[in-house]
XYZ file of C-alpha atoms in Angstrom:
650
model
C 95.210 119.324 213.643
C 94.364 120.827 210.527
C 96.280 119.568 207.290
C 97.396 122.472 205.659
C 98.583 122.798 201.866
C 100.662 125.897 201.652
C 104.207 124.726 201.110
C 103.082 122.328 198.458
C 100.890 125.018 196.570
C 102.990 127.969 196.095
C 105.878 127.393 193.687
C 108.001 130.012 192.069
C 106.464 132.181 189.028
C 109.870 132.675 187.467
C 110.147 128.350 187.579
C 106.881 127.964 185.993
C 107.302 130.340 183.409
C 110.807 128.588 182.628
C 109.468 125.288 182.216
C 106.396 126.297 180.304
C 109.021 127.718 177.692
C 111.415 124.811 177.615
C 108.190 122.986 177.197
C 106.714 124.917 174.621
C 110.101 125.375 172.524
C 111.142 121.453 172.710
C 111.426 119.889 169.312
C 109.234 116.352 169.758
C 110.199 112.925 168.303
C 106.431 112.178 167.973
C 105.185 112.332 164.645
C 101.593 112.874 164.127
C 99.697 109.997 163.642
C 100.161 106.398 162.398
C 97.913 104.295 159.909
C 96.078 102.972 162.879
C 95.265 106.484 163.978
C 94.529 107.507 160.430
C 91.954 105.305 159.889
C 90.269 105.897 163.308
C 89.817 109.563 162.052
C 89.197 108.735 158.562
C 85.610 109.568 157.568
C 85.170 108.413 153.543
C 83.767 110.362 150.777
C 80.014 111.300 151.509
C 80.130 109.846 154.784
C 79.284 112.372 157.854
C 81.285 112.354 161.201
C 79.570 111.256 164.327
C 79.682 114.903 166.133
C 79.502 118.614 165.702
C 81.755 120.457 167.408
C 81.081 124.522 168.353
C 84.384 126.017 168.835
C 85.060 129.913 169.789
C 86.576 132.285 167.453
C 88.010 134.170 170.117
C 89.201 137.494 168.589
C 87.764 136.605 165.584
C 84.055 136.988 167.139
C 82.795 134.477 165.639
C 81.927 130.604 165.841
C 83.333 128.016 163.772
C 82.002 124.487 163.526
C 83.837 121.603 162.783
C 83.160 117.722 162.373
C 85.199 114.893 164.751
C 87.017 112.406 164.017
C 87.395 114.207 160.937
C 88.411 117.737 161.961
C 86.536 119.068 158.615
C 85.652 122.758 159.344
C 82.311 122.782 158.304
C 80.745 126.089 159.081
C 81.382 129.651 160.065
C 78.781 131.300 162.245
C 79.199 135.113 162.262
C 78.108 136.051 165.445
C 79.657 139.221 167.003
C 81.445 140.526 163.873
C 81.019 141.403 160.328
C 81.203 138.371 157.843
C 81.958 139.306 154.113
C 81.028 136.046 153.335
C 77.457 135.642 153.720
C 76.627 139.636 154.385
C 76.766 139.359 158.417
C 76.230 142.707 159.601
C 76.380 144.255 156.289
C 73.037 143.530 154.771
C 70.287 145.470 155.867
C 68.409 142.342 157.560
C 71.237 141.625 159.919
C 73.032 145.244 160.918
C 70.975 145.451 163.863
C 72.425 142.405 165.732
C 75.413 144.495 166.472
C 73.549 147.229 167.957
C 74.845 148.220 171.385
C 74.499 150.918 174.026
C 77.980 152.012 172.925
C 76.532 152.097 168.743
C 77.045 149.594 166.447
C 79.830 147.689 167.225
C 80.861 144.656 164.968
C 83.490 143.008 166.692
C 83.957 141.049 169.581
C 85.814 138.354 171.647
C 84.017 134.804 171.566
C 85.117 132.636 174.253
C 82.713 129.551 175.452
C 80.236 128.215 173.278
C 77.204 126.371 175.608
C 74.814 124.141 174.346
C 71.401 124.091 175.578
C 70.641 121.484 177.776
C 67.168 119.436 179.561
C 67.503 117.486 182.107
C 71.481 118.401 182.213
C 72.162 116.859 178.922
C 72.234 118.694 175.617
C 69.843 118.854 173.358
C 70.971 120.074 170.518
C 68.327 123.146 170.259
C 70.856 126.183 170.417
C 74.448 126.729 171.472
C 75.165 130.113 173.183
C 78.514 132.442 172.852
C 79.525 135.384 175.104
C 81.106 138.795 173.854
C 83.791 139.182 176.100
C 84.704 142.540 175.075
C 81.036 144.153 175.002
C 79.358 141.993 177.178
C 76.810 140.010 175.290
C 75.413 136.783 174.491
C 74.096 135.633 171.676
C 71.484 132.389 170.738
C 72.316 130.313 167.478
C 69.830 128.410 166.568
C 70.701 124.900 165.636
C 67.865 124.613 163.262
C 69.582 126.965 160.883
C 73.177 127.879 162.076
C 72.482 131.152 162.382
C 72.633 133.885 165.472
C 69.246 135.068 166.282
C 69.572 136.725 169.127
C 72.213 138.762 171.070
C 71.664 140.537 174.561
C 73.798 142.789 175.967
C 74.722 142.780 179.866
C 74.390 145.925 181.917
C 76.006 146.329 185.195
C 79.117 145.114 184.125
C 82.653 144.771 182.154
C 84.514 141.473 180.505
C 82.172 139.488 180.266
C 84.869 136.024 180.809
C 82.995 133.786 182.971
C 80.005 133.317 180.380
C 77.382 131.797 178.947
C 77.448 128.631 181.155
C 73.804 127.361 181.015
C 72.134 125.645 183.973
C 70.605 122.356 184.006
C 67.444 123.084 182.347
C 68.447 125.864 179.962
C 66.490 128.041 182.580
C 69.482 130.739 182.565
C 72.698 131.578 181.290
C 75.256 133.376 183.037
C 77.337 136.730 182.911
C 80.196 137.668 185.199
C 82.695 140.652 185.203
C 85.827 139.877 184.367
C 86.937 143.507 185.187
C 85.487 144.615 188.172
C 84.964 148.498 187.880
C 82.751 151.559 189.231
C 79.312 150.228 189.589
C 77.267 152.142 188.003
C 80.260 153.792 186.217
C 81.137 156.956 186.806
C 84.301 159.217 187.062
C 86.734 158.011 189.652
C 90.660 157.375 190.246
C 91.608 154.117 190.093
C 93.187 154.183 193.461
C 90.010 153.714 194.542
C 89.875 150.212 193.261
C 89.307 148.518 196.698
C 86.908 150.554 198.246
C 85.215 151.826 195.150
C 84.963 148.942 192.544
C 82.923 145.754 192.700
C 81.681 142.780 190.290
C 78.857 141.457 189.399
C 77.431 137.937 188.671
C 73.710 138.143 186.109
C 71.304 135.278 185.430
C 70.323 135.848 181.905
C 66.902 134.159 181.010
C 67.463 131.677 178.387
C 64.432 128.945 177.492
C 62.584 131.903 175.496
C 63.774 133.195 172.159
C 63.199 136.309 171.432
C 62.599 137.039 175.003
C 66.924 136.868 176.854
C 66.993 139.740 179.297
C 68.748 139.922 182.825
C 66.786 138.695 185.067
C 68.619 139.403 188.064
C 72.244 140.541 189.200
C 74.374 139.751 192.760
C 76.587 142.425 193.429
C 80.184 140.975 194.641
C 83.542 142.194 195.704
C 85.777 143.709 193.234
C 87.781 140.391 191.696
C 88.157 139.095 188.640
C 85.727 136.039 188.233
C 86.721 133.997 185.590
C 84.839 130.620 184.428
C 82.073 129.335 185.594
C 79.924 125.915 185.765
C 76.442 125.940 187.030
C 75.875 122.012 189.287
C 73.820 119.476 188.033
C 71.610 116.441 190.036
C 71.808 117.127 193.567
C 73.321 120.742 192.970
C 71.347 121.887 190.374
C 70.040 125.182 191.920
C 73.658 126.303 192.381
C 76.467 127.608 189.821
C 79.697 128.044 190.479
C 82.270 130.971 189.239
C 86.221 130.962 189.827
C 87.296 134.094 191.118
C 91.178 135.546 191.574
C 92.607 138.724 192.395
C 91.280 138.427 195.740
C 94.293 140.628 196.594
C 92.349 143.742 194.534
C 95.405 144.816 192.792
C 94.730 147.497 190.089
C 98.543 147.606 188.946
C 101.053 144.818 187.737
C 98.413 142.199 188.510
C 100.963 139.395 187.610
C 102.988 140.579 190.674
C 100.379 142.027 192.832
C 97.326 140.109 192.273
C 98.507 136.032 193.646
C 100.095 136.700 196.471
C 97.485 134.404 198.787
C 97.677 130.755 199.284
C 93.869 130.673 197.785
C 91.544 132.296 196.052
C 87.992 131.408 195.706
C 85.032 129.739 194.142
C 82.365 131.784 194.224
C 78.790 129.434 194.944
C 75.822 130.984 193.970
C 72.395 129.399 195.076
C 70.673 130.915 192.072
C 67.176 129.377 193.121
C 67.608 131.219 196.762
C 67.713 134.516 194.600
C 64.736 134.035 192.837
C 62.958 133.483 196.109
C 64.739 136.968 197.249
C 63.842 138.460 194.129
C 60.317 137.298 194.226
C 59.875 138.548 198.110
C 61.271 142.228 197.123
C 64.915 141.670 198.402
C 66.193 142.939 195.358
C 66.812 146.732 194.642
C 65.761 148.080 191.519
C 68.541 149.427 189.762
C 68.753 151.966 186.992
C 70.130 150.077 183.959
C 69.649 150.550 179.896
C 70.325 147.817 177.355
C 69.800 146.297 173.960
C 68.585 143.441 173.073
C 68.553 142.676 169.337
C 66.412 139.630 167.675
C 66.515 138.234 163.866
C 63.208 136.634 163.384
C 63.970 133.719 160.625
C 62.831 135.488 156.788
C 62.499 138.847 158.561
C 64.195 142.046 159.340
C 66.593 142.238 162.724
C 65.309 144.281 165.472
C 66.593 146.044 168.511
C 64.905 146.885 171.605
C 65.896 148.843 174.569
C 65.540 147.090 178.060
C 65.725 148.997 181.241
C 66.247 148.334 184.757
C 68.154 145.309 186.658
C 66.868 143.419 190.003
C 70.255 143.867 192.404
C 70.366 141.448 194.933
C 73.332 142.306 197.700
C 74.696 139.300 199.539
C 73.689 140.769 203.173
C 69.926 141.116 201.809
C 69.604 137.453 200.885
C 70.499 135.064 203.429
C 72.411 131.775 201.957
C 72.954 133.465 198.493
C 76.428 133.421 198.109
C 79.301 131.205 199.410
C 82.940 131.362 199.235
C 85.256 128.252 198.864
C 88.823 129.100 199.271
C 90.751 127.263 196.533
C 94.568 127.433 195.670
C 95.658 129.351 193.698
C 94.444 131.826 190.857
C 92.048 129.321 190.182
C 91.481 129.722 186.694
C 88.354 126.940 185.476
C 86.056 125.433 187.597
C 84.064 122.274 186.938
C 81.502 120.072 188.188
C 81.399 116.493 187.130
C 78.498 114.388 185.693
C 77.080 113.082 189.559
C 77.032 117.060 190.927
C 78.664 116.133 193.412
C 82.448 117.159 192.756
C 83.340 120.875 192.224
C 87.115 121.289 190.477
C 89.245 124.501 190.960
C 91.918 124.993 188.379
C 94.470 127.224 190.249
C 96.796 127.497 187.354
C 99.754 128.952 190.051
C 98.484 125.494 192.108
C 101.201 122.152 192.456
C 97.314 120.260 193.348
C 93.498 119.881 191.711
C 91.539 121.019 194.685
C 87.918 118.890 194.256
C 85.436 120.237 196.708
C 82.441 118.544 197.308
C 79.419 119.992 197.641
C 77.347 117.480 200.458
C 80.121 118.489 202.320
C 79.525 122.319 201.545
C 75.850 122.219 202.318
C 77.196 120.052 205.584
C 79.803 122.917 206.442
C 77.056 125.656 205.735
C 74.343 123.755 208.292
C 77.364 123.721 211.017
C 78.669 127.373 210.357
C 81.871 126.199 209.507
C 83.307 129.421 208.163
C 86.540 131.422 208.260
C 85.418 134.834 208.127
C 83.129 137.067 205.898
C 83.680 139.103 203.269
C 80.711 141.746 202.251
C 78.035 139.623 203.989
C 79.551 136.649 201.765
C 80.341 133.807 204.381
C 84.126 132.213 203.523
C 83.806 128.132 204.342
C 86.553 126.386 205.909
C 88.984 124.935 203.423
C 88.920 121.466 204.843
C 85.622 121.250 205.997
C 84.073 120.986 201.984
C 87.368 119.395 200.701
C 86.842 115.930 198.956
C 90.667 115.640 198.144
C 93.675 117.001 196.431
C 94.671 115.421 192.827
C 98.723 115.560 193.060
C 101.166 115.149 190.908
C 98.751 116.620 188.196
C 101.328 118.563 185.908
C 101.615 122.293 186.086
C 99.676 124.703 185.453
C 96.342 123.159 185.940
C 93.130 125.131 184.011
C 89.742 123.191 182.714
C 88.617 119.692 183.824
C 86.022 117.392 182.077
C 84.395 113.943 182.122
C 84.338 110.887 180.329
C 81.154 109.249 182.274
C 82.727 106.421 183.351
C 84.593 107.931 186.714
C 87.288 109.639 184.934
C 88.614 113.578 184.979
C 90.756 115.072 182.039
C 92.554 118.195 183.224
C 95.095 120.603 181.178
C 98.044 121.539 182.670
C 99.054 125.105 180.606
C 102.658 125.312 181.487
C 103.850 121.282 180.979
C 101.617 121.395 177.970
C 99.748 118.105 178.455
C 96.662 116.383 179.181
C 96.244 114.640 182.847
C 93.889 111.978 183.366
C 92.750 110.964 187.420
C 90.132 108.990 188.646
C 87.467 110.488 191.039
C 87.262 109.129 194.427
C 90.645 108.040 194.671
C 92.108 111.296 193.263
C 94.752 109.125 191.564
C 96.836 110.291 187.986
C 96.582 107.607 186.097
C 97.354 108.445 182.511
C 98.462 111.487 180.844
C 99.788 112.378 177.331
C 101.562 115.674 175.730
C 100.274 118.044 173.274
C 101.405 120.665 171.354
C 101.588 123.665 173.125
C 100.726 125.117 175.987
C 96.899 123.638 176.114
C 94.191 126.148 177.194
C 90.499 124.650 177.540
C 89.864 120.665 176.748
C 86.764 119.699 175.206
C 84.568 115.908 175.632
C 81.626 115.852 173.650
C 79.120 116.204 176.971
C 82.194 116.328 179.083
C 80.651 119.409 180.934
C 76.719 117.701 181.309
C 75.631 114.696 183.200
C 75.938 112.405 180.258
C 79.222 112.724 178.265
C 79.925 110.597 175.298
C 83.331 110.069 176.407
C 84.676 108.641 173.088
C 87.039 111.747 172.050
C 89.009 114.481 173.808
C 90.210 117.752 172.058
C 92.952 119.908 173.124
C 93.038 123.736 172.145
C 96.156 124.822 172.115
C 97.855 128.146 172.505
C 100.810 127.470 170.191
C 101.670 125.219 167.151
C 105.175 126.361 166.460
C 106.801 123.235 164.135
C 103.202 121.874 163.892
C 102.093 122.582 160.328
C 103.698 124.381 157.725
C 104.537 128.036 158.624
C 102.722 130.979 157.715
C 104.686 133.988 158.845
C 104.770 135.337 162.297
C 101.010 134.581 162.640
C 100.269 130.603 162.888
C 97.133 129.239 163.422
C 96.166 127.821 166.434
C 95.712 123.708 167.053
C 93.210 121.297 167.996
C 93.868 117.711 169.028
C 91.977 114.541 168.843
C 92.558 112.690 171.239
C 91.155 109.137 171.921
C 89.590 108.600 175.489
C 87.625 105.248 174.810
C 90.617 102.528 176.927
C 92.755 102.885 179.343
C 95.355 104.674 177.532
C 94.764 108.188 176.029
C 95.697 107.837 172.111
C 96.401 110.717 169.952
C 94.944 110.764 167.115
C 95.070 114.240 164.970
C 96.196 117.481 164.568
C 94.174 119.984 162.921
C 94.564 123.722 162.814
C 91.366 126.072 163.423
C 90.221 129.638 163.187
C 90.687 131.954 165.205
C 91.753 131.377 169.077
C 89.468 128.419 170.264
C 89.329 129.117 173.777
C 86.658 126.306 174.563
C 84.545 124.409 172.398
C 81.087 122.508 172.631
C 80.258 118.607 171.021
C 77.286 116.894 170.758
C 76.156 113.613 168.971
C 75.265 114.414 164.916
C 72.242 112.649 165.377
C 70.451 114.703 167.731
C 71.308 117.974 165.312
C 71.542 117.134 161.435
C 67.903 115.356 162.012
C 66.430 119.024 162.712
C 68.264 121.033 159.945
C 66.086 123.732 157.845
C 66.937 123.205 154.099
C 65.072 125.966 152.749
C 62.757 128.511 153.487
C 59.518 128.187 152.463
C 57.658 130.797 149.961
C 54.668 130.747 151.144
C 55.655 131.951 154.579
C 58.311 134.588 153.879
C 56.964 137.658 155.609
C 59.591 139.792 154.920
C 58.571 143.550 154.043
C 60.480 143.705 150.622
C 60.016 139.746 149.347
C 59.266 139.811 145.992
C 57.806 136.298 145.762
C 57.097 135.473 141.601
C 59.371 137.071 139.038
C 56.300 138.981 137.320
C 56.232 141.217 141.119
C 59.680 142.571 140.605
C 59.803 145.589 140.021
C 61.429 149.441 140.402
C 59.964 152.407 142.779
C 61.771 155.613 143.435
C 60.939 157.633 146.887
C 62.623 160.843 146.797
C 66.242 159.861 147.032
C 65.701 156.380 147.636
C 65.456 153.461 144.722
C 64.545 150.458 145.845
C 64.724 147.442 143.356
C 62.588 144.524 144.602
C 64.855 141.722 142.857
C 63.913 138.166 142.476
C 66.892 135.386 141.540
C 66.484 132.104 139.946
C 68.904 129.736 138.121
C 70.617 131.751 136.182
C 68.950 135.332 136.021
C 67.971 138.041 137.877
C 64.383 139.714 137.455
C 65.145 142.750 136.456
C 68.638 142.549 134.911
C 68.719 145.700 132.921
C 68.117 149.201 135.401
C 67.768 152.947 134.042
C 66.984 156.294 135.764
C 69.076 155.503 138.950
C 71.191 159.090 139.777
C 74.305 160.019 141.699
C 73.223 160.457 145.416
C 70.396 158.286 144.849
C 70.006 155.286 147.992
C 69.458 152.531 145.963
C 68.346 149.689 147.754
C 68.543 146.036 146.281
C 66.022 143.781 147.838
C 66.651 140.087 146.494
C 64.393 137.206 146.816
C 66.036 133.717 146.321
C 63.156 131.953 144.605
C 64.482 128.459 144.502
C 63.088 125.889 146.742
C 65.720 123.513 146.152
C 68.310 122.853 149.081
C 71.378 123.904 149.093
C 70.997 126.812 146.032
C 72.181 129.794 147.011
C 72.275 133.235 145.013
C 74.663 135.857 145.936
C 74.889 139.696 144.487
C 77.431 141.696 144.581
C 77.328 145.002 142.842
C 80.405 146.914 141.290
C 81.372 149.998 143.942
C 79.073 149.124 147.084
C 80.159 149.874 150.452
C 79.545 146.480 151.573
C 79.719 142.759 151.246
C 77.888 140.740 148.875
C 74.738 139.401 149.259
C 74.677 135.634 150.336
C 70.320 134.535 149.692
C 69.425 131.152 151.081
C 66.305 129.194 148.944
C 63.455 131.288 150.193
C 64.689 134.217 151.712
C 65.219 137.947 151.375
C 68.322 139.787 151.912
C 69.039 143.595 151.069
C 71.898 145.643 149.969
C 72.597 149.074 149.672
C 74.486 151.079 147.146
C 75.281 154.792 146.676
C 76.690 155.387 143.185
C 79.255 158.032 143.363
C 79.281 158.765 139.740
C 77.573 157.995 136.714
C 78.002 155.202 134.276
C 76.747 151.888 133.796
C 77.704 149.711 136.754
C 77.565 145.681 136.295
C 76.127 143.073 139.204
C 76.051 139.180 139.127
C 75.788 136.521 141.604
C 78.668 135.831 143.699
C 77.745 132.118 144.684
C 78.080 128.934 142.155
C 74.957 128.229 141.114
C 74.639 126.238 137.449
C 76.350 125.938 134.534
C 74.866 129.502 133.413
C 76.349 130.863 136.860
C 78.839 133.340 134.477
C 75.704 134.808 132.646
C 74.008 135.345 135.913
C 74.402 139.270 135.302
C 73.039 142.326 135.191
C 73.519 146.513 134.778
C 72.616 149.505 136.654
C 72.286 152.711 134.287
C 73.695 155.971 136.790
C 72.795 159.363 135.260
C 73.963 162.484 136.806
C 71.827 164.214 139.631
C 68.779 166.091 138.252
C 68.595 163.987 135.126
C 65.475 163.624 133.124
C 66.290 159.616 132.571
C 63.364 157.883 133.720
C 63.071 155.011 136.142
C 62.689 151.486 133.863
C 63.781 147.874 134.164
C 63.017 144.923 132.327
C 64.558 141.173 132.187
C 64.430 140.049 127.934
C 63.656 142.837 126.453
């Protein structure tokens, strides 16, 4: 007789939401850290920690990087928004990488950073980030830290259950979120069930400068959520959590739920490129941007058209459904490939399917129905076990290596640690609040470090010292090396960490670009020796090519610019010294300052409104003479008779 799990999965939404307050609002008699725990974070003076760790800004749209054991916040990476800091988005070289379809958009929602990966291990060549909001991804390369490439995704809206890479970096992913008209078009949204749909897109990933959609599985209209693409013996396959199943459109926290189990989606991604390749697909009218910042060059955006749409019922063995209880909200595959892990966040259990036993239950047609040519397996028949007892609220899994799962549970707000095979708890420890993701340095590829755990937590309320209504959100360290999970340190971060990516220092800080070289900046307006710089007017437009070297600016004195003139400052850093920076900010511009690496080119623009003499300097610490690092601009009104001239000394 079959062994069924309803009675123990369902438990009352009103109960969980009580218990996640009491256990969000409960005052704790722990007190962050001890001197044993201090020293294991402690990382002296001039010392560097032992990882980088890539966390999501979340609403901020950005990436933030931070160094463990220490928690140091090392590094902002604009990605998806504006950055007055270093001219994201506002200097002329950089605008373009927040072209969409929709315009130039420069904001976003950063959720999951992904490293790159060979051989299912990362490699520390880039780390990708998904635009939730518009759906994009974007490519930072590790060399430099910076975002040089974005792609948007076509077909599709909310863009959640992205950029999880597959074992060889060969694609990332893209799934809706939202499932809507596809292609959009005027409709009521009573139509939802027979009208909307989702889509899951491989976006090709092992060639910069070259992302683009390579093909897209159309899917019944439910949310999908996270995703996790296998590994070893299931490489070939990704995995996406789906809920919703129910196709509510209204009051989804009543409406949507109501089933015992949801699904994970499996996708045999290599079956699709065979379909694609033997003209299975259809060829789908699609338009989007892709935008590309070639290191010492200008951004670029190109429009790509067109999307291969594979449908289930075209493409035998694509897709599979495993039901899995309930609103499963992560899903996870652990180091062997072999184990698949639901988080149904409304779930009392950890469902872990396994996936001989899926292949097994495909061979022997063990299914429970179909939905849109999308065959549903039999619960039991690719079940490995049932973790119980695993707090509630269960969300994202990872791995330590050694045999060992780390799950959150949301509404008890702690970590729980089980052993695979046996499916036993056999540690767990609180945190503070209300835990979202987990992150183990490799926890997600085939060869974690399994030295540290982080928490990212929802809520810090009595956690640091408060800041208004508006609190930052917390990470916590959290020592996975013995039997007994220690913590070790709070630290706050920036924006809302939803997941977060670590990798070993070594294989990064070895491969870091300290300057750019002279000699091969190719950059239309580099002025490359301070006897080039010079002034050219073109109609309305000035443009000043600018060099900048400890502690001047070539030129620093500027006549015969008018009102209404588009003046245009093109700065080359000349220093080939790491780590010296110029900046230039100019009094009245419409944008940020300038922020020049050793080598490079950056431009600004400036539209004087009236005239006068208008002062600029370098924004960035530079030397001892970094005050006298100044200049003026000369604005005479429009129609003048001044005459362009410029000179540095006299």
């Amino acid at each position: 007789m079959k062994r069924t799990t309803t009675s123990r999965i369902i438990v009352p939404i009103a109960a969980l939401l009580l218990i996640g307050v009491i256990a969000t609002s409960c005052q704790t008699a722990e007190q962050a850290g001890s001197s044993d725990a201090a020293s294991a974070v402690y990382v002296p003076p001039g010392s560097h920690d032992s990882y980088y760790t890539f966390f999501s800004g979340g609403f901020s749209g950005q990436m933030t990087v931070a160094g463990l054991p220490s928690g140091r916040l090392l590094k902002t990476i604009p990605v998806f928004s504006q950055h007055a800091e270093n001219g994201w988005g506002y200097d002329e070289e950089t605008k373009a990488m927040l072209n969409t379809s929709y315009g130039f958009v420069p904001w976003d929602d950063s959720h999951h950073p992904q490293l790159s990966q060979t051989d299912g291990v990362p490699d520390g060549r880039w780390v990708f980030i998904n635009g939730n909001n518009t759906p994009r991804i974007a490519r930072i390369d590790l060399s430099t830290f910076e975002t040089q490439e974005i792609v948007e995704i076509p077909l599709s809206a909310g863009n959640h259950a992205s950029p999880f890479i597959t074992q060889n970096s060969e694609y990332v992913v893209a799934a809706t979120r939202f499932s809507v008209p596809i292609p959009q078009r005027d409709i009521s949204i009573e139509e939802y069930k027979e009208e909307f749909k989702g889509t899951i897109s491989f976006v090709r990933a092992d060639d910069p400068g070259n992302m683009e959609v390579s093909f897209q599985i159309m899917l019944p209209g439910y949310d999908y959520d996270v995703s996790h693409a296998g590994k070893g013996p299931s490489h070939g396959w990704a995995f996406f959590s789906t809920y919703n199943v129910e196709q509510a459109n209204t009051l989804k926290e009543v409406f949507a739920s109501q089933r015992d189990k949801d699904f994970i989606a499996a996708v045999n991604w290599m079956r699709a490129e065979e379909c694609v390749a033997n003209g299975a697909a259809e060829r789908w009218d699609a338009s989007y941007l892709r935008n590309f910042k070639p290191h010492g060059d200008m951004a670029f955006t190109e429009e790509l058209r067109g999307s291969n749409m594979l449908f289930p019922e075209n493409c035998e063995g694509l897709v599979y459904f495993l039901p899995t209880p309930k609103s499963p909200h992560g899903v996870d595959v652990d180091p062997t490939g072999e184990y698949i892990v639901g988080g149904g966040k409304l779930a009392t259990v950890i469902p872990v399917h396994s996936f001989s036993k899926m292949l097994a239950a495909i061979e022997n047609e063990a299914f429970e129905g179909e939905i849109d040519g999308i065959p549903v397996l039999e619960y039991d028949a690719v079940m490995a076990g049932e973790v119980e007892n695993a707090g509630l609220g269960p969300l994202h899994t990872e791995f330590d290596g050694r045999g060992f799962a780390y799950t959150t549970a949301f509404l008890s707000s702690e970590v729980v640690k089980w052993e695979i095979g046996t499916w036993q708890v056999v540690d767990r420890i609180p945190v503070y609040y209300s835990v979202g993701h987990l992150m183990i340095p490799g926890g997600d590829s085939r060869e974690p470090w399994g030295q540290y755990l982080v928490a990212m937590n929802k809520m810090t309320k009595d956690r640091y010292l408060p800041t208004g209504p508006e609190l930052a959100h917390s990470a916590q360290l959290i020592d996975i090396s013995g039997d007994k999970m220690e913590m070790l340190l709070d630290f706050p971060t920036m924006g809302e960490p939803h997941y977060a990516q670590g990798i070993a220092a070594d294989l990064v800080k070895e491969n870091q670009v300290q300057i750019y070289r002279l000699e091969d900046n190719e950059h239309p307006y580099a002025t490359l020796t301070e006897a080039d710089a010079r002034v050219e007017r073109d109609g309305n437009e000035v443009h000043i090519y600018m060099t900048s070297i400890r502690s001047h600016f070539a030129p620093d004195n500027i006549e015969g610019i008018q009102v209404g003139d588009k003046v245009y400052f093109h700065v080359t850093n000349l220093e080939q010294d790491w780590d010296v920076p110029h900046g230039l900010g100019v009094m009245g511009a419409n944008a940020s300052e300038l922020l020049i690496m050793p080598g490079d080119t950056r431009t600004l623009v400036w539209e004087p409104k009236a005239p006068g003499v208008y002062p600029f300097y370098c924004t960035d610490f530079c030397s001892a003479l970094h005050q006298e690092m100044q200049g003026y601009v000369r604005v005479s009104p429009r129609g003048s008779n001044v005459p362009i001239s410029f000179h540095t000394g006299g």
